XYZ file of N, CA and C in Angstrom:
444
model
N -18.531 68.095 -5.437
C -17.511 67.905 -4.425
C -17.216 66.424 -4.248
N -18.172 65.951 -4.160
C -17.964 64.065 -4.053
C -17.184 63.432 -5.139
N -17.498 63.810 -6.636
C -16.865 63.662 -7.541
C -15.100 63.630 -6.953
N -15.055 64.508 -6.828
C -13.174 65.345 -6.184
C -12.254 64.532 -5.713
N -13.676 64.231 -4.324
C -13.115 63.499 -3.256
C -12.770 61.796 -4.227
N -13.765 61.710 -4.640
C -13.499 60.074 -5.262
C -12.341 60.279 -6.100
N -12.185 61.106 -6.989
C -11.080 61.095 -7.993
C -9.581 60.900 -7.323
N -9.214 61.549 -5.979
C -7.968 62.192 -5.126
C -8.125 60.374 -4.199
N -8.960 60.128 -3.742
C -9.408 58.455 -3.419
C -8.977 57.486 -4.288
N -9.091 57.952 -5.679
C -8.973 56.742 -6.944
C -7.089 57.149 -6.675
N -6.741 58.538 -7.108
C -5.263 58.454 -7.702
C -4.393 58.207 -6.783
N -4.845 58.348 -4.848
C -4.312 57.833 -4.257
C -3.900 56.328 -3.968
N -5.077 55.830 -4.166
C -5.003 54.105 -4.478
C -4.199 53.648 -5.883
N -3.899 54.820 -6.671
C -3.305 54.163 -7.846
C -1.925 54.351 -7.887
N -1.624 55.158 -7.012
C -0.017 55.477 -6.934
C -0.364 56.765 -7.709
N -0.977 57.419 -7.527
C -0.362 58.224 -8.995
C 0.485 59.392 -8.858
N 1.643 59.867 -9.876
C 3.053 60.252 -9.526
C 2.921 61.480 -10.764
N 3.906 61.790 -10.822
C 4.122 63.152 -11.980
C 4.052 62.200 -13.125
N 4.583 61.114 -13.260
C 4.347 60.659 -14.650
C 3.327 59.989 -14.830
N 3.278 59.164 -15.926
C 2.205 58.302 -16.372
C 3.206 57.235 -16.319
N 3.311 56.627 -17.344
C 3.751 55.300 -17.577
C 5.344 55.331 -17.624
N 5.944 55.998 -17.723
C 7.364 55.930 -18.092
C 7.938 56.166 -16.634
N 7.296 56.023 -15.649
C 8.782 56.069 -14.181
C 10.123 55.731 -14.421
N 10.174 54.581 -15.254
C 11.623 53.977 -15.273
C 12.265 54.905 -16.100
N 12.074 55.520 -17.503
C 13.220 56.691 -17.387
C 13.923 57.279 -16.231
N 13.941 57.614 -15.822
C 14.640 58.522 -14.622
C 15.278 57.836 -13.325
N 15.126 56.079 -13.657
C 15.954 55.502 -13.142
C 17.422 54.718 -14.109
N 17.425 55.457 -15.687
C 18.299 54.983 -16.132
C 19.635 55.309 -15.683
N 20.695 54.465 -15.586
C 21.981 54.734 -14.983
C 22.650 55.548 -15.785
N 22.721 55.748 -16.559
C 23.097 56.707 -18.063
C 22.810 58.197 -17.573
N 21.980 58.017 -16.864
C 21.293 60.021 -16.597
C 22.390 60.416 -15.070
N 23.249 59.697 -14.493
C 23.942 59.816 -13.511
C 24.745 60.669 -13.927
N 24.928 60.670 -15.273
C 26.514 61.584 -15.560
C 25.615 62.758 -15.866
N 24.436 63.309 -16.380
C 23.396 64.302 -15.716
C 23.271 65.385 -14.728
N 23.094 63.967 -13.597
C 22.945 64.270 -12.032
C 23.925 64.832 -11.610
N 25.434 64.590 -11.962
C 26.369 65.174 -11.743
C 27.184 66.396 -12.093
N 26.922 66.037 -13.641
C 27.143 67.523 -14.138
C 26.331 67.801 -14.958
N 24.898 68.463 -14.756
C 23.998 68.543 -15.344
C 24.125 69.985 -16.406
N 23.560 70.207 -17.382
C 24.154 70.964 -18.464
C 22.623 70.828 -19.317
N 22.359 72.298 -20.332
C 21.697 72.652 -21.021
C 21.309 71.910 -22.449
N 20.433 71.190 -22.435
C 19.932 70.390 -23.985
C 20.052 71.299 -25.223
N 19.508 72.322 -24.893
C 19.497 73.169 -25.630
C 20.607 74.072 -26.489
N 21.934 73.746 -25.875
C 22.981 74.149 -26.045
C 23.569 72.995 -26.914
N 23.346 71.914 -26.767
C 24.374 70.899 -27.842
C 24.357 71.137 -29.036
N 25.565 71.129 -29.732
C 26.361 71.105 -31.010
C 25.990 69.763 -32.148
N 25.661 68.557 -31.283
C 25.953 67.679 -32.005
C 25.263 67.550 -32.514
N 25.246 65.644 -33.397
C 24.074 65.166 -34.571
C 22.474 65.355 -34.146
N 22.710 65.349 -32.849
C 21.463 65.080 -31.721
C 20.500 63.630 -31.702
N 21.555 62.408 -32.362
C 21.414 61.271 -31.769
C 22.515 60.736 -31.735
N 23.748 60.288 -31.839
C 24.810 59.473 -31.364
C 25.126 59.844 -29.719
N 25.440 60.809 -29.320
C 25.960 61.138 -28.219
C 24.954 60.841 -26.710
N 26.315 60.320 -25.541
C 25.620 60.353 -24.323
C 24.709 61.206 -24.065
N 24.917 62.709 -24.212
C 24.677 63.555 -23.916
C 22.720 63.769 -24.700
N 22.889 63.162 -26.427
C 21.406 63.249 -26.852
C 20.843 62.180 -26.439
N 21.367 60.487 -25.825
C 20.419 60.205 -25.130
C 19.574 60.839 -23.965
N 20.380 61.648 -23.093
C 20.339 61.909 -21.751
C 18.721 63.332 -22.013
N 19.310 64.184 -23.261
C 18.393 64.888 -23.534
C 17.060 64.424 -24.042
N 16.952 63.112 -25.054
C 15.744 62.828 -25.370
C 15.294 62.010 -24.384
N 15.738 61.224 -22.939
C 14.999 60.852 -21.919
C 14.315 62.264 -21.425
N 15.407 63.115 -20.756
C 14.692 64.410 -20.031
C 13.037 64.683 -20.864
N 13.375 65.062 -21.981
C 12.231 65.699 -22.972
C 11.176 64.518 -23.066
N 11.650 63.171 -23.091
C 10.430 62.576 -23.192
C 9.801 62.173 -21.578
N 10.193 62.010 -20.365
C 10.264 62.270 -19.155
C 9.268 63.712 -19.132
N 9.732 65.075 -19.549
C 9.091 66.444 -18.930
C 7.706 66.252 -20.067
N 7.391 65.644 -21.474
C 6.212 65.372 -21.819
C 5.278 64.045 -21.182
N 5.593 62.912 -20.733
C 5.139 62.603 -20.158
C 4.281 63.042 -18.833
N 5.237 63.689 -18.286
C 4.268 64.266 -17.078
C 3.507 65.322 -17.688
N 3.492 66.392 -18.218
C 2.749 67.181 -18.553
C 1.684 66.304 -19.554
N 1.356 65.566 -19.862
C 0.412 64.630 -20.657
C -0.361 64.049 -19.277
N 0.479 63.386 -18.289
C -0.549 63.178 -17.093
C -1.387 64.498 -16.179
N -0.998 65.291 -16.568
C -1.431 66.791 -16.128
C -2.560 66.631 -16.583
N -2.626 66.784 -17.710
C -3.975 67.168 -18.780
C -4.990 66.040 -18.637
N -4.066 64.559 -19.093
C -5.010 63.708 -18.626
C -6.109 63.834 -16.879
N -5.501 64.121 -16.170
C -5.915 64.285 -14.968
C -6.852 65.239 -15.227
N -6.702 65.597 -15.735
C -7.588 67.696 -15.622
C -8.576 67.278 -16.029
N -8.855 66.361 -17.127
C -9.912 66.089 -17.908
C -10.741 65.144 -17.446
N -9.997 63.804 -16.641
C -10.444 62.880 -15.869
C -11.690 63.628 -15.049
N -10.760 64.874 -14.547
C -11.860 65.805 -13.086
C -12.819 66.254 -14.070
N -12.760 66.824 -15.252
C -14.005 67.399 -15.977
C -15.079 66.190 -16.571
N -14.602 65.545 -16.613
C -15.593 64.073 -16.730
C -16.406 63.803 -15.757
N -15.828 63.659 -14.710
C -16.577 63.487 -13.555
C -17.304 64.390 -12.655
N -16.895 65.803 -13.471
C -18.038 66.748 -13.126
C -19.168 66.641 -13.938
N -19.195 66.323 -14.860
C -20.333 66.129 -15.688
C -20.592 64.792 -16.212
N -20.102 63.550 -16.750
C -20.542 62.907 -16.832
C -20.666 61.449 -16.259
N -19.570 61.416 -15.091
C -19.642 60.449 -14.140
C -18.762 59.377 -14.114
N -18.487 58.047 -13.350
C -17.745 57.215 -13.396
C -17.335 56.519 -14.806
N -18.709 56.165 -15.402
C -18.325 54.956 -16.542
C -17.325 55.885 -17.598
N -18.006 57.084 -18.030
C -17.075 57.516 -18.823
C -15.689 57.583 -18.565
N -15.228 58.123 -17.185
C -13.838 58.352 -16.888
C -13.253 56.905 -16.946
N -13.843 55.720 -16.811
C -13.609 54.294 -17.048
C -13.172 53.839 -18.232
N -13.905 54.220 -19.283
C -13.478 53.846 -20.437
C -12.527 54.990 -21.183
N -12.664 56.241 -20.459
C -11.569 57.209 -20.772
C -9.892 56.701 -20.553
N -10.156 56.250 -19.021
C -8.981 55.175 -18.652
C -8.582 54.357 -19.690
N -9.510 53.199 -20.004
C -9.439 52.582 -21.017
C -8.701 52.904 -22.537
N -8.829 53.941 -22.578
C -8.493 54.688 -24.048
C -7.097 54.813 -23.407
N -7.011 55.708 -23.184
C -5.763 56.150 -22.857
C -4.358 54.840 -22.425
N -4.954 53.868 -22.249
C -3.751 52.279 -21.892
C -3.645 52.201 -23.185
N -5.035 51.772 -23.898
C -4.600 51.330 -25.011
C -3.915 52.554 -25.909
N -4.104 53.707 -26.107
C -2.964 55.001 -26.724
C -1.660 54.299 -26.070
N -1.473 54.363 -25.122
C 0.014 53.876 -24.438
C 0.744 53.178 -24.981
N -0.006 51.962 -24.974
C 0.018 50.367 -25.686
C 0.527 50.843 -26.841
N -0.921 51.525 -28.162
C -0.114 51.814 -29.500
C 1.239 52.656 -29.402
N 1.219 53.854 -28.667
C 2.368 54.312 -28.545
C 3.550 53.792 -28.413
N 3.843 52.874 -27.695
C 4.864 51.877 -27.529
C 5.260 51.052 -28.482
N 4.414 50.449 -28.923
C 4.351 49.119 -29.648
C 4.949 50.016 -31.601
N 4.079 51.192 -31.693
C 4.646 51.867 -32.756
C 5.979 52.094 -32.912
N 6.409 52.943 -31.586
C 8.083 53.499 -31.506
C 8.879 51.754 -31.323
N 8.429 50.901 -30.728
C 9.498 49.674 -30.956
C 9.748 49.159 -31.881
N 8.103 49.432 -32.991
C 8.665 48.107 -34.109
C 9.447 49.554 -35.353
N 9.067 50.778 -35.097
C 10.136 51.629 -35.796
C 11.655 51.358 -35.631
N 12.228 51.294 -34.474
C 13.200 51.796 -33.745
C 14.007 50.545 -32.394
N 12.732 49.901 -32.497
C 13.775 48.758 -31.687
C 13.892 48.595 -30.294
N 13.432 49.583 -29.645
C 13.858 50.000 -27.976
C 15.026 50.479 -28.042
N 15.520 50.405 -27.283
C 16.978 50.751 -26.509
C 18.091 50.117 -26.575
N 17.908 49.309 -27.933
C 19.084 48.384 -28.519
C 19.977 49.315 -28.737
N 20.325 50.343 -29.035
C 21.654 51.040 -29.426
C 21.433 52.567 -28.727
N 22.529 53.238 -28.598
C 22.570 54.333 -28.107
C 21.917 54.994 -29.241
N 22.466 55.370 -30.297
C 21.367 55.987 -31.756
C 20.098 55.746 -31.543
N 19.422 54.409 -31.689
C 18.201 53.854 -31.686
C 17.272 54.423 -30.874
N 18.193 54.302 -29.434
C 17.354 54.598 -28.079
C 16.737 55.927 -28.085
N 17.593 57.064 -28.785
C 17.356 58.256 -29.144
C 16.253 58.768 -30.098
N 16.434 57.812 -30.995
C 15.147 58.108 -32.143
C 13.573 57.430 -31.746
N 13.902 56.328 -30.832
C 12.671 55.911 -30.530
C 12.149 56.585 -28.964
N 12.826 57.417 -28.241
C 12.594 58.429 -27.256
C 11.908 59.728 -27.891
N 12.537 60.161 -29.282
C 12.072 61.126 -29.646
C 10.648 60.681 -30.554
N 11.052 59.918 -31.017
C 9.597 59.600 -31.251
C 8.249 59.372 -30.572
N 8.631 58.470 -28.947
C 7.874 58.658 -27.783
C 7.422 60.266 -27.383
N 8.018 61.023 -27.639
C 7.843 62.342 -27.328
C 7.050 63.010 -28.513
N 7.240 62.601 -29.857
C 6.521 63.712 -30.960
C 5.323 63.155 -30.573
N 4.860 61.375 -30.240
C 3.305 60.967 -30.137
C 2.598 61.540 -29.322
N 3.469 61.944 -27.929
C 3.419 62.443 -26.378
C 2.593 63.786 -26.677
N 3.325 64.241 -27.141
C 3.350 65.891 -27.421
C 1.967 65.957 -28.312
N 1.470 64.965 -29.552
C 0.009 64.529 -29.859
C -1.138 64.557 -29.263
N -0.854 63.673 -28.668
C -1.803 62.886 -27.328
C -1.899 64.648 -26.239
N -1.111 64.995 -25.920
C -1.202 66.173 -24.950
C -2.291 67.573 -25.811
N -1.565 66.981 -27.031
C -2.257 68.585 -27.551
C -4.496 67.748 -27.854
N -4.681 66.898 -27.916
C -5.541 66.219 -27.980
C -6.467 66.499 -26.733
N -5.648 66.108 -25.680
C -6.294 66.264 -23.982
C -6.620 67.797 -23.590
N -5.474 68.483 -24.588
C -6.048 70.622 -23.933
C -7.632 70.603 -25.067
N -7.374 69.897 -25.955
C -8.615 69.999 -27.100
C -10.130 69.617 -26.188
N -9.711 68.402 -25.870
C -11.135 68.024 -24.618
C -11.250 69.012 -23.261
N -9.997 69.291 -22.769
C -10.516 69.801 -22.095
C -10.808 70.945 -22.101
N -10.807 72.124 -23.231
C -11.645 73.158 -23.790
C -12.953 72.811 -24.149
N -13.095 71.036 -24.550
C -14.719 71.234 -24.601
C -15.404 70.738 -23.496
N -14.903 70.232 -22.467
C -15.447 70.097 -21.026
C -15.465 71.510 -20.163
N -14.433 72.271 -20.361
C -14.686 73.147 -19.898
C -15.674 74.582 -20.612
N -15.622 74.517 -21.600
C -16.687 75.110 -22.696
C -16.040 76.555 -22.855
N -14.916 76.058 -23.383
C -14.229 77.634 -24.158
C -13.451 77.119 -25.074
């Protein structure tokens, strides 16, 4: 139980939000035309990178994996600290910045950032295939913390 309490103590002091690291997606001004007339990803026709519309979709998608990656991360954080205590969840922390770090630093020197509407798209979706990695990695631990 103490474990719990410290963990909900730690993520309160850390801010911690549905996402992980990417908040600023969802303050891009680009997702306004979205907000307004919001419409199905799943339905587009197009190349599925030139268009407003596939930026707007590969933020959403890399946005809805992000948070579900802080899900898991979290889940596992709590199974750490049921069993093996602070330092580990410390350097678990640890791991996981630096994954971030490579994650980032990979999709920029591919892709550039957000220099072009195309670009921004391929290096979002790429943020998302690593995302979607990293997530399937965290259900892996936490089947062996939880022991099934």
């Amino acid at each position: 139980m103490r474990q719990y309490v410290v963990l909900l103590f730690t993520m309160i002091a850390m801010g911690s939000h549905a996402q992980g690291d990417l908040d600023y997606l969802k303050d891009n001004v680009y997702l306004k035309h979205y907000y307004d007339r919001p419409f199905d990803c799943d339905t587009l026709r197009a190349d599925g990178v030139s268009s407003l519309e596939d930026r707007i979709c590969a933020n959403l998608r890399l946005q809805r994996a992000d948070s579900v990656l802080k899900v898991y991360h979290d889940s596992v954080r709590v199974e750490m600290l049921r069993y093996e205590g602070e330092v580990l969840v410390e350097s678990f922390d640890l791991l996981q910045d630096a994954w971030r770090y490579f994650r980032d630093t990979h999709c920029n020197s591919l892709y550039g950032g957000y220099g072009t509407s195309t670009g921004a798209v391929l290096y979002m979706d790429e943020m998302r295939r690593l995302t979607e990695i990293r997530i399937a990695e965290m259900k892996g631990l936490l089947r062996v913390y939880r022991g099934y």
